[in-house]
mmCIF file of C-alpha atoms in Angstrom:
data_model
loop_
_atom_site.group_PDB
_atom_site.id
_atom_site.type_symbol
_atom_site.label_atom_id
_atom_site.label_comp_id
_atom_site.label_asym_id
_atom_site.label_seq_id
_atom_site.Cartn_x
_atom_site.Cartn_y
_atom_site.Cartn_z
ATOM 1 C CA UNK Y 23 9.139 125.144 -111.761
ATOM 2 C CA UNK Y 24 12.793 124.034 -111.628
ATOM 3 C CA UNK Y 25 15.269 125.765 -109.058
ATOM 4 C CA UNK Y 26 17.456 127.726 -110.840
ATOM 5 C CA UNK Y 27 21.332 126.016 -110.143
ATOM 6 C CA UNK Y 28 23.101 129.747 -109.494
ATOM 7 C CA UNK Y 29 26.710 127.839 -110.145
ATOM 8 C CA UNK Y 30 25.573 126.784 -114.074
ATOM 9 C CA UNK Y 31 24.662 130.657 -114.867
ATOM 10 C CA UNK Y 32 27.845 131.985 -117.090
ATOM 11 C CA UNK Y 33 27.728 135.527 -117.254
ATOM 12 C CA UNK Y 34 28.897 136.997 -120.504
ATOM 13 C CA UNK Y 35 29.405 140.034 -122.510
ATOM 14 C CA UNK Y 36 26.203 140.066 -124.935
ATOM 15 C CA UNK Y 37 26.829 138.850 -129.070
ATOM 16 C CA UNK Y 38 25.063 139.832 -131.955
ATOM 17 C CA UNK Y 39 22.739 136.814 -131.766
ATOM 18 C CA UNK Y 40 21.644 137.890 -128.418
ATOM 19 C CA UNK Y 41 19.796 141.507 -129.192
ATOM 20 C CA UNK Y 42 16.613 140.294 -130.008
ATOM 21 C CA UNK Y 43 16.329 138.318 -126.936
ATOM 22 C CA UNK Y 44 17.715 140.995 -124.887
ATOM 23 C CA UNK Y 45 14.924 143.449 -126.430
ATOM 24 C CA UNK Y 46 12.294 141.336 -125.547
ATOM 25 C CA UNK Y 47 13.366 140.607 -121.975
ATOM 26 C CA UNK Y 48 13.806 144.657 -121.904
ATOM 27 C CA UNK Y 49 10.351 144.945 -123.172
ATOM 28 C CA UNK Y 50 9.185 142.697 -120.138
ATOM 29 C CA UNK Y 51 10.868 144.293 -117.840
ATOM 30 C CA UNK Y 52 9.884 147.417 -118.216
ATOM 31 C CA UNK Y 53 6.105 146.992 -118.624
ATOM 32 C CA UNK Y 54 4.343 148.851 -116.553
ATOM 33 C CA UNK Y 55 6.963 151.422 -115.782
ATOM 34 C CA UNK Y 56 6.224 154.112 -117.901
ATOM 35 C CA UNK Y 57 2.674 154.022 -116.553
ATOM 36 C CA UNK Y 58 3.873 153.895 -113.435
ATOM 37 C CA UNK Y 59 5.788 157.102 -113.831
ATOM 38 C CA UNK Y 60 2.865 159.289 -116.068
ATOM 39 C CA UNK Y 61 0.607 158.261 -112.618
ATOM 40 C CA UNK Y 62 3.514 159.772 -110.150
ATOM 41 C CA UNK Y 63 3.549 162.515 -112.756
ATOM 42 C CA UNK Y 64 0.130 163.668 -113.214
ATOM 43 C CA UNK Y 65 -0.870 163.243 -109.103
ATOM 44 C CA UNK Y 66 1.978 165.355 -107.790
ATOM 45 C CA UNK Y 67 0.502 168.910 -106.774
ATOM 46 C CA UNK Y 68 1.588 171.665 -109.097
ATOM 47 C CA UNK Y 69 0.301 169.112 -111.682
ATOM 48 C CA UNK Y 70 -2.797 168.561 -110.229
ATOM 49 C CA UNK Y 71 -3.435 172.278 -109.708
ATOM 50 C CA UNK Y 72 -2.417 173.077 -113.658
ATOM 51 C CA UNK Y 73 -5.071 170.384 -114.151
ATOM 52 C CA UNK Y 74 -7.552 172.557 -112.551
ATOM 53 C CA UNK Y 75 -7.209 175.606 -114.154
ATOM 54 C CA UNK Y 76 -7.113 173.932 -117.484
ATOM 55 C CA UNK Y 77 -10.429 172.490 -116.518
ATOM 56 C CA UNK Y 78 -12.038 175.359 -115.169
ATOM 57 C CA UNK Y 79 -11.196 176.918 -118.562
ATOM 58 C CA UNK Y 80 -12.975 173.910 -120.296
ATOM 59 C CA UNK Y 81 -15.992 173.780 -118.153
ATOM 60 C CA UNK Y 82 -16.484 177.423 -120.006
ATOM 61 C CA UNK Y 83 -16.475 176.616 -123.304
ATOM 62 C CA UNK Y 84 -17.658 172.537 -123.676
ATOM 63 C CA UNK Y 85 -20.289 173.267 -121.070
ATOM 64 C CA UNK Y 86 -19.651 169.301 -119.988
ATOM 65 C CA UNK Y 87 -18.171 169.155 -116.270
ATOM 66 C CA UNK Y 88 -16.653 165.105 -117.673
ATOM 67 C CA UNK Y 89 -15.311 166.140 -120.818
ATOM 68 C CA UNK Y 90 -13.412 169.278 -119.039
ATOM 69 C CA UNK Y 91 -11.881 166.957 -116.492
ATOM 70 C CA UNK Y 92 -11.043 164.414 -119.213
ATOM 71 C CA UNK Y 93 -9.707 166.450 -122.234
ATOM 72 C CA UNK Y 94 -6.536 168.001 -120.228
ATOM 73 C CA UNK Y 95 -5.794 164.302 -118.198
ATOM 74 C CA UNK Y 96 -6.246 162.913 -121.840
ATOM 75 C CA UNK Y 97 -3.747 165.489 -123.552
ATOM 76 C CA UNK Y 98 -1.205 165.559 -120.418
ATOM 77 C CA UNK Y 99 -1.377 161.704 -120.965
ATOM 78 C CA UNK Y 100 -0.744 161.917 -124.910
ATOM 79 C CA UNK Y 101 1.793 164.583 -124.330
ATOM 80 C CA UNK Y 102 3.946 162.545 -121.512
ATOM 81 C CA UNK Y 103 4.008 159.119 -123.838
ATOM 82 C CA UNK Y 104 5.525 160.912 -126.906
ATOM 83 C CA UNK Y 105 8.186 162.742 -124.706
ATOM 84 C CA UNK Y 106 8.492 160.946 -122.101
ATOM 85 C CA UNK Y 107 12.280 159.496 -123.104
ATOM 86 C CA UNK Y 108 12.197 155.625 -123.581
ATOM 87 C CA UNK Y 109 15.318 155.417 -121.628
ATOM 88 C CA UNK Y 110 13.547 155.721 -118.220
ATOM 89 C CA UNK Y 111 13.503 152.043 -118.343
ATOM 90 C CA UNK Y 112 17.704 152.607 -118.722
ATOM 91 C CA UNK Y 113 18.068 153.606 -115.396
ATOM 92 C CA UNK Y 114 19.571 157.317 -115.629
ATOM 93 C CA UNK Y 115 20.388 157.965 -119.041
ATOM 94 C CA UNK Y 116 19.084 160.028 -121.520
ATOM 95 C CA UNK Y 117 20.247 157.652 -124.644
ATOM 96 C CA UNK Y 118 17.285 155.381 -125.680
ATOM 97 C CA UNK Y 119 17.840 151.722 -124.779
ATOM 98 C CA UNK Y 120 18.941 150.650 -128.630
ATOM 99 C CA UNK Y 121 21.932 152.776 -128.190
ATOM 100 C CA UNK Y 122 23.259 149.850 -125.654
ATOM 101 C CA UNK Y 123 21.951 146.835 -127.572
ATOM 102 C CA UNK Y 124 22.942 148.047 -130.982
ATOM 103 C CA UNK Y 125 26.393 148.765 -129.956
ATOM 104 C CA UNK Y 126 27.373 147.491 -126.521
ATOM 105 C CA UNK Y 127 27.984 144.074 -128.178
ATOM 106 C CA UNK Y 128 30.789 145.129 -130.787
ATOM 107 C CA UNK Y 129 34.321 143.904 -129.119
ATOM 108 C CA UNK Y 130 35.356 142.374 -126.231
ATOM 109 C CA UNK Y 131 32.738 139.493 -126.808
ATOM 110 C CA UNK Y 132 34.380 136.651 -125.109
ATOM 111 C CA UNK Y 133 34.353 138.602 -122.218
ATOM 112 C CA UNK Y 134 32.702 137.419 -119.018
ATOM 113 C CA UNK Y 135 31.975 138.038 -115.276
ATOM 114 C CA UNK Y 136 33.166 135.941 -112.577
ATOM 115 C CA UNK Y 137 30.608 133.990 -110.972
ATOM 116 C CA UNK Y 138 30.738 133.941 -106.809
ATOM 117 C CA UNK Y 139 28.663 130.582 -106.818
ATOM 118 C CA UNK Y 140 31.025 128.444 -108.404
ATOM 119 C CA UNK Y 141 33.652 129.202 -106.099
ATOM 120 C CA UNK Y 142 31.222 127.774 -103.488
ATOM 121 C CA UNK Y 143 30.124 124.725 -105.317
ATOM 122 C CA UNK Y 144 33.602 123.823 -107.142
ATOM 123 C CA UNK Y 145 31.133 123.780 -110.308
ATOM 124 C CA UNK Y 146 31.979 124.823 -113.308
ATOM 125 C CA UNK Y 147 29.422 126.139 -115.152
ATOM 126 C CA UNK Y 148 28.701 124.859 -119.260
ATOM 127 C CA UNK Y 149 27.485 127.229 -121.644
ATOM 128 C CA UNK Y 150 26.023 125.885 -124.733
ATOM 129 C CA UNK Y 151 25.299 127.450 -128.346
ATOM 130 C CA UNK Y 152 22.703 129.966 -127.653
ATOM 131 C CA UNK Y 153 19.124 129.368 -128.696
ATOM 132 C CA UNK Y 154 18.046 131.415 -131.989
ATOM 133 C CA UNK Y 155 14.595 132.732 -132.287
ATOM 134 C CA UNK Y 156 12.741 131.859 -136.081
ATOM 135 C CA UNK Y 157 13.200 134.180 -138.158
ATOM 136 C CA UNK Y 158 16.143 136.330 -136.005
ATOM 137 C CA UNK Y 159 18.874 135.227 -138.762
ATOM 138 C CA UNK Y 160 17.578 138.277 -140.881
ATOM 139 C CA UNK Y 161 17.717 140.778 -138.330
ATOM 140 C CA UNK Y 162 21.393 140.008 -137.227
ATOM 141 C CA UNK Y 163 22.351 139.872 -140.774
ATOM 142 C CA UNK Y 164 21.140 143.645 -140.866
ATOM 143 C CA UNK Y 165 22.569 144.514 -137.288
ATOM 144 C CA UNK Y 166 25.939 143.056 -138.363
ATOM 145 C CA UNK Y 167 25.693 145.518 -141.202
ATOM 146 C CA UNK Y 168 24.633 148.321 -139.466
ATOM 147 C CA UNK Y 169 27.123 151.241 -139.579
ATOM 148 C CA UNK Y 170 27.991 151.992 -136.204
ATOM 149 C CA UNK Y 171 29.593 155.475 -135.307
ATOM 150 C CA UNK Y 172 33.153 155.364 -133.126
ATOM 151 C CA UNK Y 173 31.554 158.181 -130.726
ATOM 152 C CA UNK Y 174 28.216 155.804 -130.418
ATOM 153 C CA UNK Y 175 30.558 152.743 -129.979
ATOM 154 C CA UNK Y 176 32.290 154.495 -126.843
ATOM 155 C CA UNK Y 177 29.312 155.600 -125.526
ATOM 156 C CA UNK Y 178 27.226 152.414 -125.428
ATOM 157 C CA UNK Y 179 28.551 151.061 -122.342
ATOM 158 C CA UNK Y 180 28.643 147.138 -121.882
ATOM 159 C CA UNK Y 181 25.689 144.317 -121.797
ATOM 160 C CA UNK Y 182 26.312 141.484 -119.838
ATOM 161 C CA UNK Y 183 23.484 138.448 -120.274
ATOM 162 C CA UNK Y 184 23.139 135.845 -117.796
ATOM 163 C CA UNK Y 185 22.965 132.389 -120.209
ATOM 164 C CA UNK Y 186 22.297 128.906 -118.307
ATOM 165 C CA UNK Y 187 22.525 126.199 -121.118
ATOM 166 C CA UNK Y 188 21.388 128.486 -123.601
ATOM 167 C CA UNK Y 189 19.088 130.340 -122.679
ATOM 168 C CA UNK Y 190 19.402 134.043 -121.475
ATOM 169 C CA UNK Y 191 17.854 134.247 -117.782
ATOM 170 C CA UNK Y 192 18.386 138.118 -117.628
ATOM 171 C CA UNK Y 193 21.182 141.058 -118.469
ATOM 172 C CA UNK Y 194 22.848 144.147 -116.847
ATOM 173 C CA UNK Y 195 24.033 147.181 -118.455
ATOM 174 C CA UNK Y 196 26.952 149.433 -117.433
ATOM 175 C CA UNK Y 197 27.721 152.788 -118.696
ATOM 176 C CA UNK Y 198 30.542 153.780 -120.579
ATOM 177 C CA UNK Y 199 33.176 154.568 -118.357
ATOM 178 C CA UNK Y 200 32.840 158.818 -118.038
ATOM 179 C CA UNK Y 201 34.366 159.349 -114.809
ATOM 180 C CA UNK Y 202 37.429 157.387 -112.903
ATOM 181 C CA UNK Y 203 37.130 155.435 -109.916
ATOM 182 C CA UNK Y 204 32.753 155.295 -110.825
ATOM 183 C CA UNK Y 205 30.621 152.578 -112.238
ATOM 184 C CA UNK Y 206 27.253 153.115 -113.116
ATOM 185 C CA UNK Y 207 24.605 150.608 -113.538
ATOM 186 C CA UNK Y 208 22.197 151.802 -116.339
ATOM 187 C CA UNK Y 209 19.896 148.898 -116.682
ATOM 188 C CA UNK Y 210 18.705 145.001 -114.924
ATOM 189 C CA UNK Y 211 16.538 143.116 -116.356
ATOM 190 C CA UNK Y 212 15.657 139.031 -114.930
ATOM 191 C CA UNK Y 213 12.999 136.905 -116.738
ATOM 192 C CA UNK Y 214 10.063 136.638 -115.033
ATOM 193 C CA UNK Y 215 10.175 133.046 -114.353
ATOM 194 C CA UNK Y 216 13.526 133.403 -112.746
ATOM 195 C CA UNK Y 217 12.507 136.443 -110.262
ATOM 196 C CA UNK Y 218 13.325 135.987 -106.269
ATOM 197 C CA UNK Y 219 16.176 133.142 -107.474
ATOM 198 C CA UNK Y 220 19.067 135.433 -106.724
ATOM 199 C CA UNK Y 221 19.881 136.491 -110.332
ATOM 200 C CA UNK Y 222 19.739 139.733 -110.364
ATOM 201 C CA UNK Y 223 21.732 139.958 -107.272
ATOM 202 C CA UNK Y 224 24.415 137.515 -108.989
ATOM 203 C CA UNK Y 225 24.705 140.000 -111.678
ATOM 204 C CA UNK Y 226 25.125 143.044 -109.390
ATOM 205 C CA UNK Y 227 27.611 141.352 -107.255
ATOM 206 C CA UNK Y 228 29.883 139.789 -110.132
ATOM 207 C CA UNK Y 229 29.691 143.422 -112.203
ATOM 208 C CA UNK Y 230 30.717 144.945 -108.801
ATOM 209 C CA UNK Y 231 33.863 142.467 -108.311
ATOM 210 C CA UNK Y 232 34.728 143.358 -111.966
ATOM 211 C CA UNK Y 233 34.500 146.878 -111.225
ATOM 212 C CA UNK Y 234 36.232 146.867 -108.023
ATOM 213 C CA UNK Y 235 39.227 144.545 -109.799
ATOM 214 C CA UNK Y 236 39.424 147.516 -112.210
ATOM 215 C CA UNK Y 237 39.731 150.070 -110.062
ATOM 216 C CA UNK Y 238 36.365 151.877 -109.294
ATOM 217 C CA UNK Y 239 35.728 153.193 -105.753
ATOM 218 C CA UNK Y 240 32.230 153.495 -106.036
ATOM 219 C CA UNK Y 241 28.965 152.154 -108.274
ATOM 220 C CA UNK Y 242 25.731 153.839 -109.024
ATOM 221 C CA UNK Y 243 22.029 153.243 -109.925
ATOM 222 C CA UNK Y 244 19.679 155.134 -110.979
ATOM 223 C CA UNK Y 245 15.875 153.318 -110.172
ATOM 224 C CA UNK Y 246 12.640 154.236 -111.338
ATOM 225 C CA UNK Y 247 10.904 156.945 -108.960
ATOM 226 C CA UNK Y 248 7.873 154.817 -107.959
ATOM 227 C CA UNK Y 249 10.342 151.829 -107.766
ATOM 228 C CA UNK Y 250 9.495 150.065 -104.477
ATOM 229 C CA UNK Y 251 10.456 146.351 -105.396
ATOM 230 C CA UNK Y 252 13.992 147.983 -107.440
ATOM 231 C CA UNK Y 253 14.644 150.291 -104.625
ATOM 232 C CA UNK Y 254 14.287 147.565 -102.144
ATOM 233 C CA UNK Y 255 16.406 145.593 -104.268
ATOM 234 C CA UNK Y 256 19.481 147.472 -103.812
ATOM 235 C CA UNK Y 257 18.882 148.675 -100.600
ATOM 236 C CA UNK Y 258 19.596 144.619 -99.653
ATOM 237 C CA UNK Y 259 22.565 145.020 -101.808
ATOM 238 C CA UNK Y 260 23.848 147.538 -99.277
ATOM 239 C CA UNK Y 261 23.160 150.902 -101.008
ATOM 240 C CA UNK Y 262 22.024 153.688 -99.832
ATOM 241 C CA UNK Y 263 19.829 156.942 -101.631
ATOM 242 C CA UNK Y 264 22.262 159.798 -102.513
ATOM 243 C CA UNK Y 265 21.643 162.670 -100.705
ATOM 244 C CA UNK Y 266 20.491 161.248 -97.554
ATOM 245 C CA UNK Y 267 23.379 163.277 -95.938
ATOM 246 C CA UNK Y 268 24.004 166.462 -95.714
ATOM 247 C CA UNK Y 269 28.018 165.878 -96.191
ATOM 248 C CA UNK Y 270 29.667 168.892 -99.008
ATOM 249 C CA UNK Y 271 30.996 165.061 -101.216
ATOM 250 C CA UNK Y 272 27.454 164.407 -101.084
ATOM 251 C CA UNK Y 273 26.208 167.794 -102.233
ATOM 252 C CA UNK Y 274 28.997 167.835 -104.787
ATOM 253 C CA UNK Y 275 28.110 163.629 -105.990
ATOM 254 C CA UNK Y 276 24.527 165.233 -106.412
ATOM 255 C CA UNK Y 277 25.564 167.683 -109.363
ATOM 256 C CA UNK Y 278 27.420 164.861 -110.841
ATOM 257 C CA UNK Y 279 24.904 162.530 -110.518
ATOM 258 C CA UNK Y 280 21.313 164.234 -110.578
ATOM 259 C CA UNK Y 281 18.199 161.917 -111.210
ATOM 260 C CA UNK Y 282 16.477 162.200 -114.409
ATOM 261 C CA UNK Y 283 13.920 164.766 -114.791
ATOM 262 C CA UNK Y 284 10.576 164.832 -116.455
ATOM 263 C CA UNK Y 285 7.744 166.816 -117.246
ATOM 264 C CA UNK Y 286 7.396 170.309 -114.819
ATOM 265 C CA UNK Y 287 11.075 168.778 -113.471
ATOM 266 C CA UNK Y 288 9.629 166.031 -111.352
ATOM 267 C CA UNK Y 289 12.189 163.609 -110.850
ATOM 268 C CA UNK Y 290 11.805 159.912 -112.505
ATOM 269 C CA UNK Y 291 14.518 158.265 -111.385
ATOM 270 C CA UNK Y 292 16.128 157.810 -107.696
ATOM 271 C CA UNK Y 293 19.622 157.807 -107.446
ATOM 272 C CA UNK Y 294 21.353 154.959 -105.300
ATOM 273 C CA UNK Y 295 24.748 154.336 -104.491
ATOM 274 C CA UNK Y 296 28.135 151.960 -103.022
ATOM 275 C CA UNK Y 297 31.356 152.431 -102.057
ATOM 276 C CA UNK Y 298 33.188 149.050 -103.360
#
């Protein structure tokens, strides 16, 4: 596999020609996750022991010790996929992932992130026409088309895709602005070919220097709660779990920024933080 040149990556505000590509690298990034989070869900205790007495119940009337162990894990199971929100994959926000990619890419499109690298290297990178999937042309045709509310247009935050000659490598997702002085990083996604390359940490760092040139004291993200590789991630990025300390700002950060919550209240997310 080909090192991935850090300098040539252009970092830019996502177009209408990028959503499919952008769904299907969220689709890959997020597989497994959901599973990930009905296992944390369904071994936690009070679960467990709801479990139980659902089972004992069973055991009464099927008279089958499996089948009244299986039926309630089963139903929990069915139960947690159909409300289980699809936006646990956008780190922290209850609005389902489309929300962003239908709408984030509506004005401001030539906009793009300053890249650390080529500062180093004296590079500067070339982005070429992006790469269209078969049959795509449709499907932007309708998305252009697509009435888009002003509230849902205000609300969908940004999308910023990483594109080397091309080809989109990954993309970050900020949330609309809803407090001043914060940032909030909803979403990061890397192709899995271009994993441990430094990608996702060039997209951190450059929508932290954007942030930071616009005024915002601190950034946020919100990681999935059985996480270890993401909350590793930004622990090397130098942030730290909110609510580590015992400090009133911290106690009074906490009811501004509480992790999502899922079935029984068990949290799903983990809520990290920076000061820029």
């Amino acid at each position: 596999m080909v090192r991935l040149e850090l300098d040539q990556v252009v970092m830019r505000r996502m177009k209408d020609e990028d959503i499919e590509m952008v769904k299907a690298l969220i689709k890959e990034g997020s597989e497994g996750t959901e599973n990930r989070l009905i296992l944390h869900i369904l071994t936690r205790p009070l679960c467990l022991f709801i479990l139980a007495v659902f089972s004992s119940v069973l055991r009464c009337l099927v008279h089958s010790f499996i089948l009244a162990l299986a039926i309630p894990v089963f139903l929990l199971i069915i139960f947690l996929k159909i409300t289980m929100p699809r936006s646990t994959g956008v780190l922290g926000s209850s609005r389902p992932y489309w929300d962003y990619v239908g709408s984030s890419h509506r004005g401001g499109q030539d906009e793009t992130l300053q890249n650390p690298y080529c500062r180093i290297s004296g590079k500067t990178p070339a982005n070429k026409k992006t790469r269209r999937r078969i049959g795509s042309r449709d499907k932007e045709k309708e998305a252009s088309t697509e009435k888009i509310s002003p509230e849902r247009e205000q609300a969908a935050g940004q999308v910023f895709v990483a594109d080397s000659d091309g080809e989109i490598l990954g993309c970050i997702f900020r949330e609309a602005d809803t407090r001043p002085g914060v940032s909030r990083i909803c979403r990061l996604v890397t192709g899995c070919w271009y994993r441990r390359e430094g990608l996702g940490r060039l997209l951190v760092q450059s929508l932290e220097q954007r942030d930071r040139e616009a005024g915002a004291h601190r950034v946020y993200a919100h990681v999935p709660y059985p996480s270890k590789v993401g909350e590793a991630f930004f622990r090397k990025l130098g942030y730290q779990l909110l609510g580590q300390e015992t400090s009133e700002e911290e106690e009074d950060e906490l009811k501004l920024e509480t992790p999502e919550r899922g079935f029984l209240g068990y949290p799903l997310t983990k809520v990290f933080y920076k000061d820029l």
